[in-house]
Short mmCIF file of C-alpha atoms and ligand atoms in Angstrom, two decimals:
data_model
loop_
_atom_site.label_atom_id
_atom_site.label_comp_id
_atom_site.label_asym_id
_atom_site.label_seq_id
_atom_site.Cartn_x
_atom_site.Cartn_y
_atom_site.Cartn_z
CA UNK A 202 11.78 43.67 -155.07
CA UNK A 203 15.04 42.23 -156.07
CA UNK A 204 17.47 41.17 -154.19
CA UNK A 205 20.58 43.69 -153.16
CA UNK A 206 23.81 43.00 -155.01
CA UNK A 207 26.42 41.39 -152.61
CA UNK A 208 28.77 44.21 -151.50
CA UNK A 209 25.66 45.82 -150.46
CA UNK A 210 23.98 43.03 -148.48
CA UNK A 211 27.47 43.14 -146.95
CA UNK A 212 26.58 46.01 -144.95
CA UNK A 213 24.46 46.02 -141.31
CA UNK A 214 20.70 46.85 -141.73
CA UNK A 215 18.70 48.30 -139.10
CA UNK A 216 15.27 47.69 -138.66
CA UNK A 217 12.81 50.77 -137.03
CA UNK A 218 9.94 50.61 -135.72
CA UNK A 219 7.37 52.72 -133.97
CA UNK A 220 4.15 52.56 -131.90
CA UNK A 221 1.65 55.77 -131.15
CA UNK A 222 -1.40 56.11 -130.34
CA UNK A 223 -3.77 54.97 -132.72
CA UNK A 224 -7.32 56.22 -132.20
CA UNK A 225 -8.94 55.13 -135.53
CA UNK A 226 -7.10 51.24 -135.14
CA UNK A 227 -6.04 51.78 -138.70
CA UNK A 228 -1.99 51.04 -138.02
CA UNK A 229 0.33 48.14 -137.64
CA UNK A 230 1.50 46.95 -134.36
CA UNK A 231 5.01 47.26 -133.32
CA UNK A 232 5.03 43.20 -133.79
CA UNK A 233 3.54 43.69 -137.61
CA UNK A 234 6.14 46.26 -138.39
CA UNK A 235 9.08 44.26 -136.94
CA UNK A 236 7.98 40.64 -138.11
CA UNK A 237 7.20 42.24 -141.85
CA UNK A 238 10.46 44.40 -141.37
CA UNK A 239 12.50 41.14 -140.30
CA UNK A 240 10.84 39.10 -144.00
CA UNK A 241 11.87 41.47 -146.22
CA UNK A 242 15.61 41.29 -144.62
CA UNK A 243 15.66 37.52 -145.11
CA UNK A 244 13.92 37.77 -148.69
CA UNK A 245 16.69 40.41 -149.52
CA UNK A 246 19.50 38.18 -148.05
CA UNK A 247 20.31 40.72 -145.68
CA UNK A 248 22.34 40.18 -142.40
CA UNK A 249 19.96 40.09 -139.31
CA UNK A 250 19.18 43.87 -138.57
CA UNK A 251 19.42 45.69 -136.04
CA UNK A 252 16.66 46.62 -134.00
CA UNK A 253 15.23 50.06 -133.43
CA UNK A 254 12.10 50.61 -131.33
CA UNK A 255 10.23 53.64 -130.27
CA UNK A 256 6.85 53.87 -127.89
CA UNK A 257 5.47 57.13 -128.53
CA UNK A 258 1.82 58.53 -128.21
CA UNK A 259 0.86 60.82 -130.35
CA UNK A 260 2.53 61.19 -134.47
CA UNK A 261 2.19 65.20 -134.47
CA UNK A 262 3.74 66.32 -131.31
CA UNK A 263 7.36 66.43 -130.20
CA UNK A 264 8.14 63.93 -127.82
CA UNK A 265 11.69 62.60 -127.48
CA UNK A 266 12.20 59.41 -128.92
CA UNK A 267 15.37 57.86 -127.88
CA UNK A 268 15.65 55.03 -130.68
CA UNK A 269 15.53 57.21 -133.41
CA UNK A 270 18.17 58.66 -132.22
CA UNK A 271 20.24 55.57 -131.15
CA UNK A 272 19.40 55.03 -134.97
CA UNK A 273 20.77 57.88 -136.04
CA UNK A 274 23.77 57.83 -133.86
CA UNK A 275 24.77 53.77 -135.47
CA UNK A 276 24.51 55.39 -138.99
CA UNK A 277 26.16 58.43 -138.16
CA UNK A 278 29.17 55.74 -137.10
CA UNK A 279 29.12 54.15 -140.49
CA UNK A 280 27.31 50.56 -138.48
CA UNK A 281 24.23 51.33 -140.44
CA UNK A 282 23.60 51.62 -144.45
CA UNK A 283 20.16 49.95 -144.77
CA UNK A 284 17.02 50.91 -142.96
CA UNK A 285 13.88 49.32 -143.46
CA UNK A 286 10.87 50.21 -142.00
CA UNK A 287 6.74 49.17 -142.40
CA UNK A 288 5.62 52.76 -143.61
CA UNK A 289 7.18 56.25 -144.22
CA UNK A 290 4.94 57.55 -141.51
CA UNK A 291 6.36 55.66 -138.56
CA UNK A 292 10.01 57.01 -139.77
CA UNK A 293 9.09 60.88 -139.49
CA UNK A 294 6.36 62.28 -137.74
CA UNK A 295 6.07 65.76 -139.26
CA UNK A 296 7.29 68.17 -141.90
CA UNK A 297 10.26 69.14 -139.84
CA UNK A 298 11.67 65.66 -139.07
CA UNK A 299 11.64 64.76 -142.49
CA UNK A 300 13.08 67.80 -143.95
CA UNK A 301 15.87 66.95 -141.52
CA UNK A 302 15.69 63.15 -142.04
CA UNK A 303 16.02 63.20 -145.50
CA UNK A 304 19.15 65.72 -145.46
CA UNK A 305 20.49 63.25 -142.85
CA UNK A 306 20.04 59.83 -144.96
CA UNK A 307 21.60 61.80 -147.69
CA UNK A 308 25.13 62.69 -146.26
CA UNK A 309 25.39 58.93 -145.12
CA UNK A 310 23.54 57.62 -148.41
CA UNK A 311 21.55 55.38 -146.53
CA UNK A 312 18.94 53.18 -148.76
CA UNK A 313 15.53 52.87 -147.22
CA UNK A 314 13.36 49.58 -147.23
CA UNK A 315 9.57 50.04 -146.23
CA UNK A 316 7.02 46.81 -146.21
CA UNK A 317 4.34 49.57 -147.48
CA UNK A 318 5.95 51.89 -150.31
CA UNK A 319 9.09 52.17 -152.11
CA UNK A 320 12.27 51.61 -151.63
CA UNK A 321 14.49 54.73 -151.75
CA UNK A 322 17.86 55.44 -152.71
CA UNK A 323 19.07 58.88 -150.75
CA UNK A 324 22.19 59.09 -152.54
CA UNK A 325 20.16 59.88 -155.33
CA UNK A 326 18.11 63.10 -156.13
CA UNK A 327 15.18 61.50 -157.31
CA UNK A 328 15.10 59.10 -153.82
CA UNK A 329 14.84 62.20 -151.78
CA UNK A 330 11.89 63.81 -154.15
CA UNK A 331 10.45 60.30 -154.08
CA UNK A 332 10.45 60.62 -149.71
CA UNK A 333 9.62 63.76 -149.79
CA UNK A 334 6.36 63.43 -151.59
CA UNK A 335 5.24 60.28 -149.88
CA UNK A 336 6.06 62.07 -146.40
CA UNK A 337 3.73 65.68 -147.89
CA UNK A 338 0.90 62.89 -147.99
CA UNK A 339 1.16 61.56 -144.36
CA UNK A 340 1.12 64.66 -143.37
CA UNK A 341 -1.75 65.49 -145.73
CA UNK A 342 -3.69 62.77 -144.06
CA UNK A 343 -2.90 63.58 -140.36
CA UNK A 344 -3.99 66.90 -140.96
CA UNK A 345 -7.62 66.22 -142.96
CA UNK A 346 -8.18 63.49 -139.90
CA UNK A 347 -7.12 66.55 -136.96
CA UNK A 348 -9.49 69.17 -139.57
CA UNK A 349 -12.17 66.83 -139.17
CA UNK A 350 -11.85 66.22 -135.29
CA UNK A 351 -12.04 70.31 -135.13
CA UNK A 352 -14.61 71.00 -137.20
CA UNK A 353 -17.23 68.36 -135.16
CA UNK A 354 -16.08 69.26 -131.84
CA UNK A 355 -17.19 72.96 -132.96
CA UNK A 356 -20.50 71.73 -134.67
CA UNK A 357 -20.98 70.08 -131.52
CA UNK A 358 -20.13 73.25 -129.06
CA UNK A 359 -22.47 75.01 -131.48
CA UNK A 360 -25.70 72.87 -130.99
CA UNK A 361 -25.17 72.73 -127.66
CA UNK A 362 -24.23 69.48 -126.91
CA UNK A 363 -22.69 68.35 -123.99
CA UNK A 364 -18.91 67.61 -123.43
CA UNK A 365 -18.16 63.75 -124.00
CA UNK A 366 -14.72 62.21 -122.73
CA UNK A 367 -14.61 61.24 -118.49
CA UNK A 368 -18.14 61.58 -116.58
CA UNK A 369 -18.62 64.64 -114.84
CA UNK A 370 -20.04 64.39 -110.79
CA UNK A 371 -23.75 65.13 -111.22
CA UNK A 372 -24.23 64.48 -114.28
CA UNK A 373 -24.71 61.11 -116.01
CA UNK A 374 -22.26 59.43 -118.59
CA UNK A 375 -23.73 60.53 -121.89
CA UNK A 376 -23.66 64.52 -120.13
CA UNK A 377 -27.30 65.39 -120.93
CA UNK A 378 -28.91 64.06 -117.37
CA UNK A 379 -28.43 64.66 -113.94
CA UNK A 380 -27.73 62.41 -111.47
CA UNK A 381 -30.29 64.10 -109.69
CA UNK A 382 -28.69 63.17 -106.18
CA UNK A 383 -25.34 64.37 -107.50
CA UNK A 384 -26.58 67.27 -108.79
CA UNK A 385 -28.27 68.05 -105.22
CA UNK A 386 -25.01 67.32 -103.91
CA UNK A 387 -23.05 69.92 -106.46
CA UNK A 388 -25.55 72.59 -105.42
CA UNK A 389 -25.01 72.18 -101.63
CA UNK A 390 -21.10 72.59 -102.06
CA UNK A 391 -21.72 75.61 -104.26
CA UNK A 392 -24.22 76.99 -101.15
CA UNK A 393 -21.37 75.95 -98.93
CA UNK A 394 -18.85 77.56 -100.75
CA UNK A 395 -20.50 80.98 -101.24
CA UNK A 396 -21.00 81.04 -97.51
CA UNK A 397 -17.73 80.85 -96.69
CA UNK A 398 -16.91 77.28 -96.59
CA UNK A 399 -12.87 76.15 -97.81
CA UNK A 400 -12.71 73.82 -100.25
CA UNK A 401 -11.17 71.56 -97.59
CA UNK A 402 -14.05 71.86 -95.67
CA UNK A 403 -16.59 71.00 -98.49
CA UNK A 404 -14.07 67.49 -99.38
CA UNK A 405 -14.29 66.86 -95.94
CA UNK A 406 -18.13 67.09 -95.79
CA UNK A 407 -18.49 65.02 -98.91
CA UNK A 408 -16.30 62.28 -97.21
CA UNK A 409 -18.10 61.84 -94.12
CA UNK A 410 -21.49 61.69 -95.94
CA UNK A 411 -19.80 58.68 -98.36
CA UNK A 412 -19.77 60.58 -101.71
CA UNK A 413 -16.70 59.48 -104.12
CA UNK A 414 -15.53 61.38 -106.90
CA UNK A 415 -16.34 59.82 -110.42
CA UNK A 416 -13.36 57.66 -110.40
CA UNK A 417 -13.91 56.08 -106.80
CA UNK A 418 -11.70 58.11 -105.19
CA UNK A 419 -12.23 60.10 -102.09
CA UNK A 420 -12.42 64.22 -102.06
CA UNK A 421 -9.35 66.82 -101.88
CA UNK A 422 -8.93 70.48 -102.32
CA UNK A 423 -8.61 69.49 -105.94
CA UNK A 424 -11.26 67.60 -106.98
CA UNK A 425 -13.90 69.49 -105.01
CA UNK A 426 -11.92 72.45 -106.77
CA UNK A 427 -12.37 71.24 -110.14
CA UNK A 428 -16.02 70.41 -110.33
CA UNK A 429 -17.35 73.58 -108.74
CA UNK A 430 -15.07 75.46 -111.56
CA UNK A 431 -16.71 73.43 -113.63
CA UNK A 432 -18.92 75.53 -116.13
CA UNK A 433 -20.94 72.75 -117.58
CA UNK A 434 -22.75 73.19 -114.23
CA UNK A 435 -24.25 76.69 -115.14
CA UNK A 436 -25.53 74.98 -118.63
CA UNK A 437 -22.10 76.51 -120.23
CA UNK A 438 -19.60 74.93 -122.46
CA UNK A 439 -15.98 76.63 -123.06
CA UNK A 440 -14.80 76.55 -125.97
CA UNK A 441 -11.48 78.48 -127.59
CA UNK A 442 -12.20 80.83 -124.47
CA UNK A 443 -15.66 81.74 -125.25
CA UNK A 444 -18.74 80.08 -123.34
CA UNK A 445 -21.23 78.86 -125.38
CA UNK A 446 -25.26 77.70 -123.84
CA UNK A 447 -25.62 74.21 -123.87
CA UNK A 448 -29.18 72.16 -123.90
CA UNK A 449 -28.49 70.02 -120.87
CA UNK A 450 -30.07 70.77 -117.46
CA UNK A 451 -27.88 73.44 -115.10
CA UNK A 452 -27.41 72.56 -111.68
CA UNK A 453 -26.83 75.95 -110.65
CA UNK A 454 -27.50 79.72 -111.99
CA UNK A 455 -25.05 80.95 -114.01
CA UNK A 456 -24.24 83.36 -111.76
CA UNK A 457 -23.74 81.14 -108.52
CA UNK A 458 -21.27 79.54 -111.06
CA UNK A 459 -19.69 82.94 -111.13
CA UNK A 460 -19.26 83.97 -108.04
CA UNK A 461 -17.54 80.82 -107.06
CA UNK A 462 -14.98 80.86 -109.89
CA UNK A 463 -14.79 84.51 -108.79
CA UNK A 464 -13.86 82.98 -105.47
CA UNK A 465 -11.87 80.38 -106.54
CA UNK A 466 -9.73 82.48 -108.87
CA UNK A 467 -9.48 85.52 -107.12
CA UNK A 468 -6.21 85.00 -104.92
CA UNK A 469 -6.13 88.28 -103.71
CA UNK A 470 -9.86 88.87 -102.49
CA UNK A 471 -11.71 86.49 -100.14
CA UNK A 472 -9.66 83.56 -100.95
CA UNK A 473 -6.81 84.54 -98.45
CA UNK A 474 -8.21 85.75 -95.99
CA UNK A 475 -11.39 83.39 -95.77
CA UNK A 476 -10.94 80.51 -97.83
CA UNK A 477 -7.76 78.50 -97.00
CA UNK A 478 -8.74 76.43 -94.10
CA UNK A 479 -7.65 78.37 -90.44
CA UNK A 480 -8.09 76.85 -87.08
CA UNK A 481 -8.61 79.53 -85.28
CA UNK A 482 -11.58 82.29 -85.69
CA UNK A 483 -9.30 85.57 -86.44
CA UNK A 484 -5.99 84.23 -87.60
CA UNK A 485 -5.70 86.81 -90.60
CA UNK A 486 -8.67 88.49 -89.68
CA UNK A 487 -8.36 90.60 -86.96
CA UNK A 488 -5.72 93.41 -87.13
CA UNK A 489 -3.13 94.71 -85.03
CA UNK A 490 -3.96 97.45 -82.50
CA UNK A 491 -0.83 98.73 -82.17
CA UNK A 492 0.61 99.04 -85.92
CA UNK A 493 -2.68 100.52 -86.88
CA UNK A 494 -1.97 103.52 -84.26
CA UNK A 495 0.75 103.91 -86.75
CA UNK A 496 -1.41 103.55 -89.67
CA UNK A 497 0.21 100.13 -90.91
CA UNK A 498 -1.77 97.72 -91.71
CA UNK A 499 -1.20 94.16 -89.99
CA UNK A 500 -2.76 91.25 -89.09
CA UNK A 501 -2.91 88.76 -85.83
CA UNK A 502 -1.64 85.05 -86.33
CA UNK A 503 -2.89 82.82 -83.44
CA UNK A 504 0.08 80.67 -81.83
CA UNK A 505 0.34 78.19 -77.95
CA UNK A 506 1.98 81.02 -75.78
CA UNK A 507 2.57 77.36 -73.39
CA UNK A 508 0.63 74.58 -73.48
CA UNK A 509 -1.94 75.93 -72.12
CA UNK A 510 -2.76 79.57 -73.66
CA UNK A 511 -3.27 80.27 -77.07
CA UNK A 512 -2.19 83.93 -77.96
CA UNK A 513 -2.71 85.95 -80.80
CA UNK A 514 0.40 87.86 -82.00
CA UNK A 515 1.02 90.78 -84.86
CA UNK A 516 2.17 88.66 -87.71
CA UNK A 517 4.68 92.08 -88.51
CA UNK A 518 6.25 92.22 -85.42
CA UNK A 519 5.27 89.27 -83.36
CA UNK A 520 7.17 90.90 -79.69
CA UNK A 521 4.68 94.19 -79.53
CA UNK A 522 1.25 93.00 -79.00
CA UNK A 523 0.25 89.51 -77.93
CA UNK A 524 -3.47 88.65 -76.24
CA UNK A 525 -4.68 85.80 -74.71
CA UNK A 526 -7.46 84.40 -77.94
CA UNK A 527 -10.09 82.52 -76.13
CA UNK A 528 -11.74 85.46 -74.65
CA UNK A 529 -11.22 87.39 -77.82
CA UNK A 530 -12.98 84.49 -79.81
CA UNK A 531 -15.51 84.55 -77.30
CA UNK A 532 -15.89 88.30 -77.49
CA UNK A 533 -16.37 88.53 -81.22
CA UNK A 534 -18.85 85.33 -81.38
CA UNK A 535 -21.33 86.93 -78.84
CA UNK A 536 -20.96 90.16 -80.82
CA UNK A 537 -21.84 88.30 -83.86
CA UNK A 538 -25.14 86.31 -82.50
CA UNK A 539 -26.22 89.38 -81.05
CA UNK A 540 -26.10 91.31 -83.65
CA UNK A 541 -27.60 88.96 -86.16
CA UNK A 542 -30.30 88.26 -83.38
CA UNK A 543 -31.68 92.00 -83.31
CA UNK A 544 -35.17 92.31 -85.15
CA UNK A 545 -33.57 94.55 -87.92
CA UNK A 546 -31.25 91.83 -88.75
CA UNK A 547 -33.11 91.10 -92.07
CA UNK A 548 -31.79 94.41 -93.39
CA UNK A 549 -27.98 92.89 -93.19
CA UNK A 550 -29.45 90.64 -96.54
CA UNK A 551 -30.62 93.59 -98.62
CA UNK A 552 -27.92 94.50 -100.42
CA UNK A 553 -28.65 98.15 -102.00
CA UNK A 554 -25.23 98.34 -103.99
CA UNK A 555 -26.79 94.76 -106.24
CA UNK A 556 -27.10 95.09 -109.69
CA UNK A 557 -30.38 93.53 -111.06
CA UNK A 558 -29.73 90.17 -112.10
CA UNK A 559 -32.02 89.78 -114.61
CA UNK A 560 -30.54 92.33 -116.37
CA UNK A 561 -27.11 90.99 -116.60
CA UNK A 562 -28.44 88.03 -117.20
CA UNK A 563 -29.85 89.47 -120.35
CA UNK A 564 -27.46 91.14 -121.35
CA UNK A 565 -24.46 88.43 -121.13
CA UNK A 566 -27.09 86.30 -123.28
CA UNK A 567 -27.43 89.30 -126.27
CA UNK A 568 -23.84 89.93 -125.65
CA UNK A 569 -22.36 86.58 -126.60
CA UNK A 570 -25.03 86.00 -129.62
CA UNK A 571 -23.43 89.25 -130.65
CA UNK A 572 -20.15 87.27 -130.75
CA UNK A 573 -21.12 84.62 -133.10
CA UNK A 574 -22.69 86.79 -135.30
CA UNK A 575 -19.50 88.94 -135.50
CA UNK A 576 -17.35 85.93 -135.97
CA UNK A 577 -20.05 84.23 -138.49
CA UNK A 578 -19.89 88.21 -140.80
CA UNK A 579 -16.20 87.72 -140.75
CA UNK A 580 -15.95 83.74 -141.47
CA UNK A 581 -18.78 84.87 -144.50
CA UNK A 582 -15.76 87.73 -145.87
CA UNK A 583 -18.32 90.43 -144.82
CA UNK A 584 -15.91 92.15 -142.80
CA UNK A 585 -12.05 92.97 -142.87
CA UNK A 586 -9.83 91.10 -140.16
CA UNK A 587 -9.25 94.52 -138.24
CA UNK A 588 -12.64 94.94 -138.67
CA UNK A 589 -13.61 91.60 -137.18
CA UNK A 590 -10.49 92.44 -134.11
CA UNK A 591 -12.31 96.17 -132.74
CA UNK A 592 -15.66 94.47 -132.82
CA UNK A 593 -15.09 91.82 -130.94
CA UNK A 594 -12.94 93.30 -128.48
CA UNK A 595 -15.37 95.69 -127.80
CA UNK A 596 -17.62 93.24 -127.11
CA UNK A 597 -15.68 91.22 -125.34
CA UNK A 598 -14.92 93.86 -123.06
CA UNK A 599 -18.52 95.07 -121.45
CA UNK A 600 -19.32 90.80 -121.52
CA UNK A 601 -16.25 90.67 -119.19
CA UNK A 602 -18.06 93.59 -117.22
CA UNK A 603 -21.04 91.66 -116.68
CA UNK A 604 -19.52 88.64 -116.18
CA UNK A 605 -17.87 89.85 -113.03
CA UNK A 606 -20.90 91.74 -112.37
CA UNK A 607 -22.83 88.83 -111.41
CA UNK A 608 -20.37 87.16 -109.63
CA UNK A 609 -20.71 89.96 -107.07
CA UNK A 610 -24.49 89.78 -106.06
CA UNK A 611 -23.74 86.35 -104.12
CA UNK A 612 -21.75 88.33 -101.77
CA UNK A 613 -25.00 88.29 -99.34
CA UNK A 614 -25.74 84.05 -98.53
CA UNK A 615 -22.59 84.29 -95.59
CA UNK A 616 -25.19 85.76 -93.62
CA UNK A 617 -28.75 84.26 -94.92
CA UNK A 618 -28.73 80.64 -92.62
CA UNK A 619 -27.97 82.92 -89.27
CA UNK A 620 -30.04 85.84 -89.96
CA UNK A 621 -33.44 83.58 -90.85
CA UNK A 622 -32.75 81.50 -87.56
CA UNK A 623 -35.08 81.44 -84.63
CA UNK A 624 -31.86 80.68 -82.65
CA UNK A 625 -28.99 82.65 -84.19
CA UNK A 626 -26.78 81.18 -81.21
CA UNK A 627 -27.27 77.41 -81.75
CA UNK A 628 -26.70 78.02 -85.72
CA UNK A 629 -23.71 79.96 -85.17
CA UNK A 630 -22.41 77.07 -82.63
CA UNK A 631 -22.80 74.94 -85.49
CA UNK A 632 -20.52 76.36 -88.63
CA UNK A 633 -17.95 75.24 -89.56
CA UNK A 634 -15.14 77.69 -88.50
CA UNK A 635 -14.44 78.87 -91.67
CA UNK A 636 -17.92 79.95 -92.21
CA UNK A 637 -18.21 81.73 -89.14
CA UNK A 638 -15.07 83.67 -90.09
CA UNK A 639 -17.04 84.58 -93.15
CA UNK A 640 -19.70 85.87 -91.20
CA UNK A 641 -17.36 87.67 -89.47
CA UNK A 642 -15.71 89.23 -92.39
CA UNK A 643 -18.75 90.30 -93.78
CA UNK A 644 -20.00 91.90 -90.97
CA UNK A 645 -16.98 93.60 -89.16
CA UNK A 646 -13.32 94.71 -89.00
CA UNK A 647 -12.09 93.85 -85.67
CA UNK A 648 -8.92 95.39 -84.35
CA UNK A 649 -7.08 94.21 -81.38
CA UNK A 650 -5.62 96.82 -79.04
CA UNK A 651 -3.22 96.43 -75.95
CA UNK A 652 -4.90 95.50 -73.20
CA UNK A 653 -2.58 98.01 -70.90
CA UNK A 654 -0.09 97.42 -68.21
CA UNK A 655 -0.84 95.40 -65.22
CA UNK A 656 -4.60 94.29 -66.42
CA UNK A 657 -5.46 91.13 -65.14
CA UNK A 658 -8.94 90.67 -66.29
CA UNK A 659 -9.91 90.92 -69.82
CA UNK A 660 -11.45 94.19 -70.82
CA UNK A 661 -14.10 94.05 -73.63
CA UNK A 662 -13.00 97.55 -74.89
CA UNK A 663 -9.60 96.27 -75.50
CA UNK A 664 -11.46 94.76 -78.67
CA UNK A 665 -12.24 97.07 -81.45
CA UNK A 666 -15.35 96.30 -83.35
CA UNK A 667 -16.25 98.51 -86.61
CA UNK A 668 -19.34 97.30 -88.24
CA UNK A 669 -18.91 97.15 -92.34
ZN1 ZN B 938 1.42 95.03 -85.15
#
């Protein structure tokens, strides 16, 4: 490189550099690209340059980066005529910034400097057709190296290896073994949460018995949240929005896996009314007496009428129908244990209306082979890409069927624990209270009507039981 003539050198030279994420180790540090940067100044008998420096993650995305633009501001102001950088790369991350870079650099006919490559004149046409190409091959290699990282995360989906990256809760680092007291663990809060227990509940349970999540941190909503969502549980693997098998061991059925993302997802359904933790048994459970003599549909909220009584109120219009709780609560909870102690009890768990597992089972399994081979005939050119659209959608359609089909035949567990007890009462005592306003749910709507003027003592027909 020779040195610049001396009305050049004359001008101020700024000196960029930037640091991203670099997976493969293969680039310069920001000190490399400023101590190389800061040589080829002196060699060149350059003033001291400015200094530039951005701290960026990734080359390909489009995060802000302030420098650059300081950078761009100084030239824009005629402080700047000379830039030098290590490589092209760290200058312009993507087609877009360069195409804009290099139209930039030429209004100001900046001169670039880089440690690795060229130096480029912008003034001139062949300096821009110069940048241009070396930029086409950074992005050429940024986009083999992202090819690659698709093309063996999808071999890998496709053999049915597990999911590397941060270790899941029941399942060992290298994803192919269970923790086998983890796993036990994951079951439980899958039992628990198909029998009505809120995920606050379940975090709370996990607590007291010592469990911590995989990074040492105690259970919320969220994290108990996130691992029963969690399809690698059901032997599953998501991928582009289809589930593939995997080969690891399942910790639960893939249909126990359903019905609690079913659960979990379903805002409108059981969630509301059941899930959410709620201190009292019928809070958003029971309805109001007095707006369904009108045919609307309301439910009680449970609020301290004075310190000492706790009232349940319509949550429509709190002033027309408030009754003392506790001997509601009471009410409903004998109802409950003596229903679910009468010898026919049993019957409650047969549930007539439940498709045959097995079956869907089967069916998902033919189902989403069907979908590979449909994508495989149209990655082979066997089949147009309108072709390839109906088919799959078709398919995708009745799999979506039977998907939510076996999410519904857990509805039944609520009731399993109190109907196969020898003491319904003492098992009932001991829910949680957001199980037992499962069980309640499942097995009755319970209205509350006015208990009429001048009563005194609480009148169990003032309670409206209709069994579901
Ligand atoms: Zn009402």
């Amino acid at each position: 490189m020779t040195p610049l003539p001396e009305s050049e050198s004359a001008l101020l030279a700024a000196l960029y550099a930037r640091i991203s994420d670099d997976k493969m180790g293969q680039e310069a540090g920001v000190k490399r690209q400023l101590a190389d940067g800061r040589g080829i100044a002196q060699r060149l008998g350059l003033p001291e340059p400015r200094e530039f420096v951005d701290n960026d993650i990734s080359a390909t995305n489009a995060k802000h980066r302030p420098e650059y633009e300081n950078l761009l501001a100084a030239i824009a102001a005629g402080l700047i005529r000379i830039v030098i950088i290590y490589h092209l790369s760290r200058l312009w991350r993507n087609r877009k910034e360069r195409a804009a870079g290099i139209e930039f650099f030429k209004k100001y006919g900046v001169r670039l400097i880089m440690v690795k490559g060229p130096e480029i004149d912008f003034a001139t046409a062949y300096g821009r057709a110069m940048a241009g190409l070396l930029g086409e091959f950074d992005s050429m290699e940024v986009e083999v190296k992202s090819e690659r990282q698709v093309s063996e995360m999808e071999q890998a989906v496709r053999d049915g290896r597990p999911p590397t990256g941060r270790r899941a809760f029941g399942y060992a680092r290298t994803g192919g073994e269970l923790v086998a007291e983890e796993a036990e663990v994951v079951a439980e809060a899958y039992r628990l949460l198909l029998t009505g227990a809120s995920l606050s509940s379940i975090a709370k349970w996990l607590n007291e018995a010592g469990w911590r999540t995989t990074t040492g941190g105690a259970w919320g909503h969220n994290s108990v949240r996130s691992v029963l969502m969690n399809e690698r549980n059901a032997g599953l693997r998501e991928y582009h929005g289809d589930l593939y098998g995997g080969s690891w061991p399942p910790i639960v059925a893939e249909e126990t896996w359903r019905a609690a993302h079913a659960i979990l997802t379903d805002a409108g359904r059981r969630t509301n009314k059941v899930g959410s933790s709620r201190k009292w048994l019928l809070t958003n459970l029971a309805h109001c007496g007095v707006c369904a003599a009108q045919d609307i549909e309301s439910v009680m909220l449970c609020t301290y009428r004075d310190d000492a009584r706790r009232v349940y109120r319509c949550k429509r219009s709190p002033g027309h129908l408030t009754r003392n709780a506790a001997p509601v609560d009471e009410l409903v909870a004998r109802v409950v244990v003596e229903r679910l102690s009468r010898p026919d009890a049993a019957d409650l768990l047969v549930n007539e209306d439940a498709p045959d597992l097995a079956a869907l089972r089967g069916e998902a399994m033919t189902l989403r082979a069907r979908q590979e081979d449909i994508a495989a005939a149209f990655g082979d050119g066997e089949m147009t890409r309108v072709q390839f659209r109906t088919a799959n959608e078709r398919v995708a359609a009745r799999l979506a069927e039977v998907e939510a089909a076996m999410g519904d035949v857990q509805r039944v567990p609520v009731l399993a624990d109190l109907v196969k007890a020898d003491d319904v009462s003492a098992v009932w005592d001991g829910l949680m209270l957001d199980r037992q306003r499962a069980v309640v749910d499942v097995l009755m709507t319970v209205t509350i009507l006015p208990a009429g003027p001048g009563r005194r003592v609480f009148d169990p027909a003032s309670v409206k039981i209709d069994w579901r």
